[in-house]
Amino acid sequence: DENTDDTDALQRAIDDSQLQGRELFLPAGGYLIHRQLNFSCRNPEELCTTTSMPCTTCTRMPVKLRGEGHVRTKIIAASKMSAVLDFGGRKSADGRSYNYSDSHQVSDLHIDCYNETTATPSGKGMADYGIFAPGTTHVVLSRIRVDGARLAGLYTFFAFLTQVENSLFYGN
């Protein structure tokens, strides 16, 4: 409804879909979030024990997140955050971040970093990035629209075989 904080419900749904290896479908509508949504290959209390890619010790399945279209399903950043969708970072016991993340699929979504009621005077939105995806492999982003991120709509580096198709990035 674009008024209720959906952050916790969405994060639980993402976590459950990864644990069960099932696609997460978001019906048409606006989903208001107040902190980034994390897509991790393991549970938060688990430390990474490998630097191999792809990771061989992951306890979660890749994310398959699909909306009803970038015109109909919108995730809205309502507070300042680093990213709306974060595919980065798992920490090892030595404190280093290993950002390897495999085989995620995200499609048919509008990521609105520029929430008109909370946007900054510069015209930029609440999130630094729409999608933060460092060190990803075999990731497919299809029919995604990202508006108004402060730094970039999509941030990726050290990525292999990442595919972005039929997507729009405005005012980032």
Coordinates of N, CA, C and O in Angstrom, one line a residue:
D1 N 0.8 -1.2 0.0 CA 0.0 0.0 0.0 C 0.9 1.3 0.0 O 0.3 2.4 0.1
E2 N 2.2 1.1 0.0 CA 3.1 2.2 -0.1 C 3.1 3.1 1.2 O 3.7 4.2 1.2
N3 N 2.4 2.7 2.3 CA 2.4 3.4 3.5 C 2.9 2.5 4.7 O 3.4 3.1 5.7
T4 N 2.8 1.2 4.6 CA 3.2 0.3 5.6 C 4.7 -0.1 5.4 O 5.1 -0.4 4.3
D5 N 5.4 -0.2 6.5 CA 6.8 -0.7 6.4 C 6.8 -2.2 6.1 O 6.4 -3.0 6.9
D6 N 7.3 -2.6 4.9 CA 7.3 -4.0 4.5 C 8.7 -4.6 4.7 O 8.8 -5.8 4.2
T7 N 9.6 -3.9 5.2 CA 11.0 -4.4 5.3 C 11.1 -5.8 5.9 O 11.7 -6.7 5.3
D8 N 10.6 -6.0 7.1 CA 10.8 -7.2 7.8 C 10.1 -8.4 7.1 O 10.6 -9.5 7.0
A9 N 8.9 -8.1 6.6 CA 8.1 -9.2 5.9 C 8.9 -9.6 4.6 O 9.0 -10.8 4.3
L10 N 9.4 -8.6 3.9 CA 10.1 -8.9 2.6 C 11.4 -9.7 3.0 O 11.7 -10.7 2.3
Q11 N 12.1 -9.3 4.0 CA 13.4 -10.0 4.3 C 13.1 -11.4 4.8 O 13.8 -12.3 4.4
R12 N 12.1 -11.6 5.5 CA 11.7 -13.0 5.9 C 11.3 -13.8 4.7 O 11.7 -15.0 4.6
A13 N 10.6 -13.2 3.8 CA 10.2 -13.9 2.5 C 11.4 -14.3 1.7 O 11.5 -15.4 1.2
I14 N 12.4 -13.4 1.6 CA 13.6 -13.6 0.9 C 14.4 -14.8 1.5 O 14.8 -15.7 0.9
D15 N 14.5 -14.7 2.9 CA 15.2 -15.7 3.6 C 14.6 -17.1 3.4 O 15.2 -18.1 3.2
D16 N 13.3 -17.1 3.6 CA 12.5 -18.4 3.4 C 12.7 -18.9 2.0 O 12.8 -20.2 1.8
S17 N 12.6 -18.1 1.0 CA 12.7 -18.6 -0.4 C 14.1 -19.2 -0.7 O 14.2 -20.1 -1.4
Q18 N 15.1 -18.6 -0.1 CA 16.5 -19.1 -0.2 C 16.6 -20.4 0.5 O 17.3 -21.3 -0.1
L19 N 16.1 -20.5 1.7 CA 16.2 -21.7 2.4 C 15.5 -22.9 1.8 O 15.9 -24.0 1.8
Q20 N 14.4 -22.6 1.1 CA 13.5 -23.6 0.5 C 13.9 -23.8 -1.0 O 13.4 -24.7 -1.6
G21 N 14.7 -22.9 -1.5 CA 15.0 -23.0 -3.0 C 13.8 -22.7 -3.9 O 13.7 -23.3 -5.0
R22 N 12.9 -21.8 -3.4 CA 11.7 -21.5 -4.2 C 11.8 -20.1 -4.7 O 12.3 -19.2 -4.1
E23 N 11.1 -19.8 -5.8 CA 11.0 -18.5 -6.3 C 10.1 -17.6 -5.4 O 9.1 -18.1 -4.8
L24 N 10.5 -16.4 -5.3 CA 9.6 -15.4 -4.5 C 8.9 -14.5 -5.5 O 9.6 -13.8 -6.2
F25 N 7.6 -14.6 -5.5 CA 6.8 -13.7 -6.4 C 6.2 -12.6 -5.6 O 5.6 -12.8 -4.5
L26 N 6.4 -11.4 -6.0 CA 5.8 -10.2 -5.4 C 4.7 -9.7 -6.3 O 4.9 -9.2 -7.4
P27 N 3.5 -9.8 -5.8 CA 2.3 -9.3 -6.6 C 2.4 -7.8 -6.9 O 3.2 -7.1 -6.2
A28 N 1.6 -7.3 -7.8 CA 1.6 -5.9 -8.1 C 1.3 -5.1 -6.8 O 0.6 -5.5 -5.9
G29 N 2.0 -3.9 -6.7 CA 1.8 -3.0 -5.6 C 3.1 -2.4 -5.2 O 4.2 -2.6 -5.8
G30 N 3.0 -1.5 -4.2 CA 4.2 -0.8 -3.7 C 4.6 -1.4 -2.4 O 3.8 -1.6 -1.5
Y31 N 5.9 -1.6 -2.2 CA 6.5 -2.2 -1.0 C 7.5 -1.2 -0.4 O 8.6 -1.0 -1.0
L32 N 7.1 -0.6 0.7 CA 8.0 0.4 1.4 C 9.0 -0.3 2.3 O 8.6 -1.1 3.1
I33 N 10.3 0.1 2.1 CA 11.3 -0.5 3.0 C 12.1 0.6 3.6 O 12.3 1.7 3.1
H34 N 12.6 0.3 4.9 CA 13.4 1.3 5.6 C 14.8 0.9 5.8 O 15.6 1.6 6.5
R35 N 15.2 -0.3 5.3 CA 16.6 -0.7 5.3 C 16.8 -1.7 4.1 O 15.8 -2.2 3.6
Q36 N 18.0 -1.9 3.7 CA 18.3 -2.7 2.6 C 17.8 -4.2 2.7 O 17.8 -4.7 3.9
L37 N 17.5 -4.8 1.6 CA 17.1 -6.2 1.6 C 18.4 -7.0 1.2 O 19.0 -6.7 0.2
N38 N 18.7 -7.9 2.1 CA 20.0 -8.7 1.9 C 19.7 -10.1 1.3 O 18.9 -10.8 1.8
F39 N 20.6 -10.4 0.3 CA 20.5 -11.7 -0.3 C 21.9 -12.3 0.0 O 22.9 -12.0 -0.6
S40 N 21.9 -13.2 1.0 CA 23.1 -13.8 1.4 C 23.2 -15.3 1.1 O 22.1 -15.9 1.0
C41 N 24.3 -15.8 1.0 CA 24.4 -17.3 0.7 C 24.4 -18.1 1.9 O 24.5 -19.3 1.9
R42 N 24.3 -17.5 3.1 CA 24.3 -18.2 4.4 C 23.6 -17.4 5.4 O 23.2 -16.3 5.2
N43 N 23.3 -18.1 6.5 CA 22.6 -17.5 7.6 C 23.5 -16.4 8.3 O 24.8 -16.6 8.3
P44 N 23.0 -15.4 8.8 CA 23.8 -14.3 9.3 C 24.8 -14.7 10.4 O 25.9 -14.1 10.5
E45 N 24.5 -15.7 11.2 CA 25.4 -16.1 12.3 C 26.5 -17.0 11.8 O 27.5 -17.3 12.5
E46 N 26.5 -17.5 10.5 CA 27.5 -18.4 10.0 C 28.6 -17.5 9.4 O 28.4 -16.6 8.7
L47 N 29.8 -18.0 9.6 CA 31.0 -17.3 9.0 C 31.4 -18.1 7.7 O 31.3 -19.4 7.7
C48 N 31.9 -17.4 6.7 CA 32.4 -18.1 5.5 C 33.7 -18.7 5.8 O 34.6 -18.1 6.4
T49 N 33.9 -19.9 5.3 CA 35.1 -20.7 5.5 C 35.9 -20.9 4.2 O 36.9 -21.6 4.2
T50 N 35.4 -20.3 3.1 CA 36.0 -20.5 1.8 C 36.1 -19.2 1.1 O 35.3 -18.4 1.2
T51 N 37.1 -19.1 0.2 CA 37.1 -18.0 -0.7 C 37.0 -18.5 -2.2 O 37.2 -17.8 -3.1
S52 N 36.6 -19.8 -2.3 CA 36.4 -20.3 -3.6 C 35.2 -19.7 -4.3 O 34.3 -19.2 -3.7
M53 N 35.2 -19.8 -5.6 CA 34.0 -19.3 -6.4 C 33.8 -20.3 -7.5 O 34.7 -20.5 -8.3
P54 N 32.6 -20.8 -7.6 CA 31.5 -20.6 -6.6 C 31.7 -21.2 -5.3 O 32.5 -22.1 -5.1
C55 N 31.0 -20.6 -4.3 CA 31.2 -21.1 -2.9 C 30.7 -22.5 -2.8 O 29.6 -22.8 -3.3
T56 N 31.4 -23.3 -2.0 CA 31.0 -24.7 -1.9 C 30.4 -25.0 -0.5 O 30.1 -26.1 -0.2
T57 N 30.4 -23.9 0.4 CA 29.9 -24.1 1.7 C 28.6 -23.4 2.0 O 28.2 -23.2 3.2
C58 N 27.9 -22.9 1.0 CA 26.7 -22.1 1.2 C 25.6 -22.9 1.7 O 25.4 -24.1 1.3
T59 N 24.8 -22.3 2.6 CA 23.7 -23.1 3.2 C 22.3 -22.6 2.6 O 21.3 -23.1 3.0
R60 N 22.4 -21.6 1.7 CA 21.1 -21.1 1.1 C 21.2 -21.2 -0.4 O 22.3 -21.2 -1.0
M61 N 20.0 -21.3 -1.0 CA 19.9 -21.4 -2.4 C 19.9 -20.0 -3.0 O 19.7 -19.0 -2.3
P62 N 20.2 -19.9 -4.3 CA 20.2 -18.5 -5.0 C 18.8 -17.9 -4.9 O 17.8 -18.7 -4.8
V63 N 18.7 -16.6 -5.0 CA 17.5 -15.9 -5.0 C 16.8 -15.9 -6.4 O 17.5 -15.7 -7.4
K64 N 15.5 -16.2 -6.4 CA 14.8 -16.0 -7.6 C 13.6 -15.1 -7.2 O 12.6 -15.6 -6.7
L65 N 13.7 -13.8 -7.5 CA 12.8 -12.8 -7.1 C 12.1 -12.3 -8.4 O 12.8 -11.8 -9.3
R66 N 10.8 -12.3 -8.4 CA 10.0 -11.9 -9.6 C 8.8 -11.1 -9.2 O 8.1 -11.5 -8.3
G67 N 8.6 -9.9 -9.8 CA 7.4 -9.1 -9.6 C 6.5 -9.3 -10.8 O 6.7 -10.2 -11.6
E68 N 5.4 -8.5 -10.8 CA 4.4 -8.5 -11.9 C 4.8 -7.6 -13.0 O 3.9 -7.3 -13.9
G69 N 5.9 -7.0 -13.0 CA 6.3 -6.0 -14.0 C 6.9 -4.8 -13.4 O 6.5 -4.4 -12.4
H70 N 7.8 -4.1 -14.2 CA 8.4 -2.9 -13.6 C 7.5 -1.7 -13.5 O 7.8 -0.7 -13.0
V71 N 6.3 -1.9 -14.1 CA 5.3 -0.8 -13.9 C 4.4 -1.1 -12.8 O 3.8 -0.3 -12.1
R72 N 4.2 -2.4 -12.4 CA 3.2 -2.8 -11.5 C 3.8 -3.2 -10.1 O 3.1 -3.1 -9.1
T73 N 5.0 -3.6 -10.0 CA 5.6 -4.0 -8.7 C 6.8 -3.1 -8.4 O 7.7 -3.1 -9.1
K74 N 6.6 -2.4 -7.3 CA 7.6 -1.4 -6.9 C 8.1 -1.5 -5.5 O 7.3 -1.6 -4.5
I75 N 9.5 -1.6 -5.3 CA 10.1 -1.6 -4.0 C 10.6 -0.1 -3.8 O 11.4 0.4 -4.6
I76 N 10.1 0.5 -2.7 CA 10.4 1.9 -2.5 C 11.3 2.1 -1.3 O 11.0 1.7 -0.1
A77 N 12.4 2.8 -1.5 CA 13.3 3.2 -0.4 C 12.7 4.3 0.4 O 12.5 5.4 -0.2
A78 N 12.4 4.1 1.7 CA 11.8 5.2 2.5 C 12.7 5.8 3.5 O 12.4 6.8 4.1
S79 N 13.9 5.3 3.7 CA 14.9 5.8 4.6 C 16.3 5.7 3.9 O 16.4 4.9 2.9
K80 N 17.3 6.4 4.4 CA 18.6 6.3 3.8 C 19.2 4.9 4.1 O 19.0 4.4 5.1
M81 N 19.8 4.4 3.0 CA 20.4 3.1 3.0 C 21.4 3.0 2.0 O 21.5 3.8 1.1
S82 N 22.3 2.0 2.1 CA 23.3 1.8 1.2 C 22.8 1.3 -0.2 O 23.2 1.8 -1.2
A83 N 21.9 0.3 -0.1 CA 21.3 -0.3 -1.3 C 19.9 -0.8 -1.0 O 19.6 -1.1 0.1
V84 N 19.1 -0.8 -2.1 CA 17.8 -1.4 -1.9 C 17.9 -2.9 -1.9 O 17.5 -3.6 -1.0
L85 N 18.6 -3.5 -2.9 CA 18.8 -4.9 -3.0 C 20.3 -5.1 -2.9 O 21.1 -4.6 -3.7
D86 N 20.8 -5.8 -1.9 CA 22.2 -6.0 -1.6 C 22.6 -7.5 -1.8 O 22.2 -8.3 -0.9
F87 N 23.4 -7.8 -2.8 CA 23.8 -9.2 -3.0 C 25.3 -9.3 -2.5 O 25.9 -10.3 -2.8
G88 N 25.8 -8.3 -1.8 CA 27.2 -8.4 -1.4 C 27.4 -9.0 0.0 O 26.5 -9.2 0.7
G89 N 28.6 -9.2 0.2 CA 29.2 -9.4 1.5 C 28.8 -10.5 2.4 O 27.7 -10.6 2.9
R90 N 29.7 -11.4 2.6 CA 29.7 -12.3 3.7 C 31.0 -12.2 4.3 O 32.0 -12.1 3.7
K91 N 31.1 -12.3 5.6 CA 32.3 -12.1 6.4 C 32.9 -13.4 6.8 O 32.2 -14.3 7.2
S92 N 34.2 -13.4 6.7 CA 35.0 -14.6 7.2 C 35.4 -14.4 8.6 O 35.3 -13.3 9.1
A93 N 36.0 -15.4 9.2 CA 36.4 -15.3 10.6 C 37.5 -14.2 10.8 O 37.6 -13.6 11.8
D94 N 38.3 -13.9 9.7 CA 39.3 -12.9 9.9 C 38.8 -11.5 9.6 O 39.5 -10.6 9.5
G95 N 37.5 -11.4 9.4 CA 36.9 -10.1 9.2 C 36.8 -9.6 7.7 O 36.3 -8.6 7.4
R96 N 37.4 -10.3 6.8 CA 37.4 -9.9 5.4 C 36.0 -10.2 4.8 O 35.3 -11.1 5.2
S97 N 35.7 -9.4 3.8 CA 34.4 -9.6 3.1 C 34.7 -10.4 1.8 O 35.4 -10.0 1.0
Y98 N 34.0 -11.5 1.7 CA 34.0 -12.3 0.5 C 32.6 -12.1 -0.2 O 31.7 -12.6 0.4
N99 N 32.6 -11.4 -1.3 CA 31.3 -11.1 -1.8 C 30.8 -12.0 -2.9 O 30.0 -11.6 -3.7
Y100 N 31.4 -13.2 -3.0 CA 30.9 -14.1 -4.0 C 29.5 -14.5 -3.8 O 29.1 -14.9 -2.7
S101 N 28.7 -14.5 -4.9 CA 27.3 -14.7 -4.8 C 26.9 -15.3 -6.1 O 27.2 -14.7 -7.2
D102 N 26.2 -16.4 -6.2 CA 25.9 -17.1 -7.4 C 24.5 -17.3 -7.8 O 23.6 -17.5 -7.0
S103 N 24.3 -17.2 -9.1 CA 23.0 -17.6 -9.8 C 21.7 -17.0 -9.3 O 20.7 -17.6 -9.4
H104 N 21.8 -15.8 -8.9 CA 20.5 -15.1 -8.5 C 19.8 -14.6 -9.8 O 20.4 -14.3 -10.8
Q105 N 18.5 -14.5 -9.7 CA 17.6 -14.0 -10.8 C 16.6 -13.0 -10.2 O 15.9 -13.4 -9.2
V106 N 16.6 -11.8 -10.7 CA 15.6 -10.8 -10.3 C 15.0 -10.3 -11.6 O 15.7 -9.9 -12.5
S107 N 13.7 -10.2 -11.6 CA 13.0 -9.7 -12.8 C 11.7 -9.0 -12.5 O 11.1 -9.2 -11.4
D108 N 11.3 -8.2 -13.4 CA 10.0 -7.5 -13.4 C 9.7 -6.7 -12.1 O 8.6 -6.8 -11.5
L109 N 10.7 -5.8 -11.8 CA 10.6 -5.0 -10.6 C 10.9 -3.5 -10.9 O 11.7 -3.3 -11.8
H110 N 10.3 -2.6 -10.2 CA 10.7 -1.2 -10.2 C 11.3 -1.0 -8.8 O 10.7 -1.1 -7.8
I111 N 12.6 -0.5 -8.8 CA 13.2 -0.1 -7.6 C 13.3 1.4 -7.5 O 14.0 2.0 -8.3
D112 N 12.5 1.9 -6.6 CA 12.3 3.4 -6.5 C 13.2 3.9 -5.4 O 12.8 3.9 -4.2
C113 N 14.4 4.4 -5.7 CA 15.2 5.0 -4.7 C 14.8 6.5 -4.4 O 15.2 7.1 -3.4
Y114 N 14.1 7.0 -5.3 CA 13.6 8.4 -5.2 C 12.2 8.5 -4.7 O 11.2 8.6 -5.5
N115 N 12.0 8.4 -3.5 CA 10.7 8.5 -2.9 C 10.4 10.0 -2.7 O 11.1 10.7 -2.0
E116 N 9.4 10.5 -3.4 CA 9.2 11.9 -3.4 C 9.0 12.6 -2.0 O 9.3 13.7 -1.8
T117 N 8.4 11.8 -1.1 CA 8.2 12.4 0.2 C 9.5 12.5 1.1 O 9.5 13.2 2.0
T118 N 10.5 11.7 0.7 CA 11.7 11.7 1.6 C 13.0 12.0 0.8 O 14.1 11.9 1.3
A119 N 12.9 12.3 -0.5 CA 14.1 12.6 -1.3 C 14.9 13.8 -0.8 O 14.3 14.7 -0.2
T120 N 16.1 13.8 -1.2 CA 17.0 14.8 -0.8 C 16.8 16.1 -1.7 O 16.3 15.9 -2.8
P121 N 17.2 17.3 -1.2 CA 17.0 18.5 -2.1 C 17.7 18.4 -3.4 O 17.3 19.1 -4.4
S122 N 18.8 17.6 -3.5 CA 19.5 17.5 -4.8 C 18.7 16.7 -5.8 O 19.1 16.6 -7.0
G123 N 17.6 16.2 -5.5 CA 16.8 15.4 -6.4 C 17.1 13.9 -6.5 O 16.6 13.2 -7.2
K124 N 18.1 13.6 -5.6 CA 18.5 12.1 -5.6 C 17.7 11.5 -4.4 O 17.2 12.1 -3.5
G125 N 17.7 10.2 -4.4 CA 16.8 9.5 -3.5 C 17.5 9.1 -2.2 O 18.5 9.6 -1.8
M126 N 16.9 8.0 -1.6 CA 17.3 7.6 -0.3 C 18.4 6.5 -0.3 O 19.1 6.3 0.7
A127 N 18.6 5.8 -1.4 CA 19.6 4.7 -1.4 C 20.8 5.1 -2.3 O 20.6 5.8 -3.3
D128 N 22.0 4.7 -1.8 CA 23.2 5.0 -2.7 C 23.1 4.2 -4.0 O 23.4 4.7 -5.0
Y129 N 22.6 2.9 -3.9 CA 22.5 2.1 -5.0 C 21.1 1.4 -5.1 O 20.6 1.0 -4.0
G130 N 20.6 1.2 -6.3 CA 19.4 0.4 -6.4 C 19.7 -1.1 -6.1 O 19.1 -1.7 -5.3
I131 N 20.8 -1.5 -6.9 CA 21.2 -2.9 -6.7 C 22.7 -2.9 -6.5 O 23.5 -2.3 -7.3
F132 N 23.2 -3.5 -5.4 CA 24.6 -3.6 -5.1 C 25.0 -5.1 -5.2 O 24.5 -5.9 -4.5
A133 N 25.8 -5.4 -6.2 CA 26.1 -6.8 -6.6 C 27.5 -7.0 -6.9 O 27.9 -7.4 -8.0
P134 N 28.4 -6.8 -5.9 CA 29.9 -7.1 -6.2 C 30.2 -8.6 -6.2 O 29.6 -9.3 -5.4
G135 N 31.1 -9.0 -7.0 CA 31.5 -10.4 -7.0 C 30.5 -11.4 -7.3 O 30.5 -12.5 -6.8
T136 N 29.5 -11.1 -8.1 CA 28.4 -12.0 -8.4 C 28.8 -12.8 -9.6 O 29.5 -12.4 -10.5
T137 N 28.3 -14.0 -9.7 CA 28.5 -14.8 -10.9 C 27.1 -15.4 -11.4 O 26.2 -15.7 -10.5
H138 N 26.9 -15.5 -12.6 CA 25.7 -16.0 -13.2 C 24.4 -15.4 -12.7 O 23.4 -16.0 -12.5
V139 N 24.5 -14.1 -12.5 CA 23.3 -13.3 -12.1 C 22.6 -12.8 -13.3 O 23.2 -12.3 -14.2
V140 N 21.2 -12.9 -13.3 CA 20.4 -12.4 -14.4 C 19.4 -11.3 -13.8 O 18.7 -11.6 -12.9
L141 N 19.5 -10.1 -14.3 CA 18.6 -9.1 -14.0 C 17.8 -8.7 -15.3 O 18.3 -8.3 -16.3
S142 N 16.5 -9.0 -15.2 CA 15.6 -8.8 -16.4 C 14.5 -7.9 -16.1 O 13.8 -8.0 -15.1
R143 N 14.2 -7.0 -17.0 CA 13.1 -6.1 -16.9 C 13.0 -5.4 -15.5 O 12.0 -5.4 -14.9
I144 N 14.1 -4.8 -15.2 CA 14.3 -4.0 -13.9 C 14.3 -2.5 -14.2 O 14.9 -2.1 -15.2
R145 N 13.6 -1.7 -13.4 CA 13.7 -0.3 -13.6 C 14.2 0.2 -12.2 O 13.7 -0.1 -11.2
V146 N 15.3 1.1 -12.3 CA 15.8 1.7 -11.0 C 15.8 3.2 -11.2 O 16.4 3.7 -12.2
D147 N 15.2 3.9 -10.3 CA 15.1 5.4 -10.4 C 15.8 6.0 -9.2 O 15.6 5.6 -8.0
G148 N 16.5 7.1 -9.4 CA 16.9 8.0 -8.4 C 17.9 7.6 -7.3 O 18.0 8.2 -6.3
A149 N 18.8 6.6 -7.6 CA 19.8 6.2 -6.6 C 20.8 7.4 -6.5 O 21.1 8.0 -7.5
R150 N 21.4 7.6 -5.4 CA 22.3 8.7 -5.2 C 23.6 8.5 -5.9 O 24.2 9.4 -6.5
L151 N 24.1 7.2 -6.0 CA 25.4 7.0 -6.7 C 25.3 6.2 -8.0 O 25.9 6.6 -9.0
A152 N 24.6 5.1 -8.0 CA 24.4 4.3 -9.2 C 23.2 3.4 -9.1 O 22.9 2.9 -8.0
G153 N 22.5 3.2 -10.2 CA 21.3 2.3 -10.2 C 21.8 0.8 -10.0 O 21.1 0.1 -9.3
L154 N 22.9 0.5 -10.6 CA 23.5 -0.9 -10.4 C 25.0 -0.7 -10.2 O 25.7 0.0 -10.9
Y155 N 25.5 -1.3 -9.1 CA 26.9 -1.3 -8.8 C 27.4 -2.7 -8.8 O 26.9 -3.6 -8.0
T156 N 28.3 -3.0 -9.7 CA 28.9 -4.4 -9.7 C 30.4 -4.3 -10.1 O 30.8 -3.4 -10.9
F157 N 31.2 -5.1 -9.6 CA 32.6 -5.3 -10.0 C 33.0 -6.7 -9.7 O 32.4 -7.4 -8.9
F158 N 34.1 -7.1 -10.4 CA 34.5 -8.5 -10.2 C 33.4 -9.5 -10.4 O 33.2 -10.4 -9.6
A159 N 32.6 -9.2 -11.4 CA 31.4 -10.0 -11.7 C 31.7 -10.9 -12.9 O 32.3 -10.4 -13.9
F160 N 31.2 -12.1 -12.9 CA 31.4 -13.0 -14.0 C 30.1 -13.4 -14.6 O 29.2 -13.9 -13.8
L161 N 29.9 -13.4 -15.8 CA 28.7 -13.9 -16.5 C 27.4 -13.3 -15.9 O 26.4 -13.9 -15.8
T162 N 27.5 -12.0 -15.6 CA 26.3 -11.3 -15.1 C 25.6 -10.7 -16.3 O 26.2 -10.1 -17.2
Q163 N 24.3 -10.9 -16.3 CA 23.5 -10.5 -17.5 C 22.4 -9.5 -17.1 O 21.6 -9.8 -16.2
V164 N 22.4 -8.4 -17.7 CA 21.4 -7.4 -17.5 C 20.6 -7.2 -18.8 O 21.2 -6.8 -19.9
E165 N 19.3 -7.4 -18.8 CA 18.6 -7.3 -20.1 C 17.3 -6.6 -19.9 O 16.6 -6.7 -18.9
N166 N 17.0 -5.8 -20.9 CA 15.7 -5.0 -21.0 C 15.4 -4.3 -19.7 O 14.3 -4.3 -19.1
S167 N 16.4 -3.6 -19.2 CA 16.3 -2.9 -17.9 C 16.6 -1.4 -18.1 O 17.2 -1.0 -19.1
L168 N 16.0 -0.6 -17.2 CA 16.1 0.9 -17.3 C 16.7 1.5 -16.1 O 16.3 1.1 -15.0
F169 N 17.5 2.4 -16.2 CA 18.2 3.1 -15.1 C 18.0 4.6 -15.3 O 18.6 5.2 -16.2
Y170 N 17.2 5.3 -14.5 CA 16.9 6.7 -14.6 C 17.4 7.5 -13.5 O 17.2 7.1 -12.3
G171 N 17.9 8.7 -13.7 CA 18.3 9.6 -12.7 C 19.2 9.1 -11.6 O 19.1 9.6 -10.5
N172 N 20.1 8.2 -12.0 CA 21.0 7.7 -11.0 C 22.3 8.4 -11.1 O 22.7 9.0 -12.0

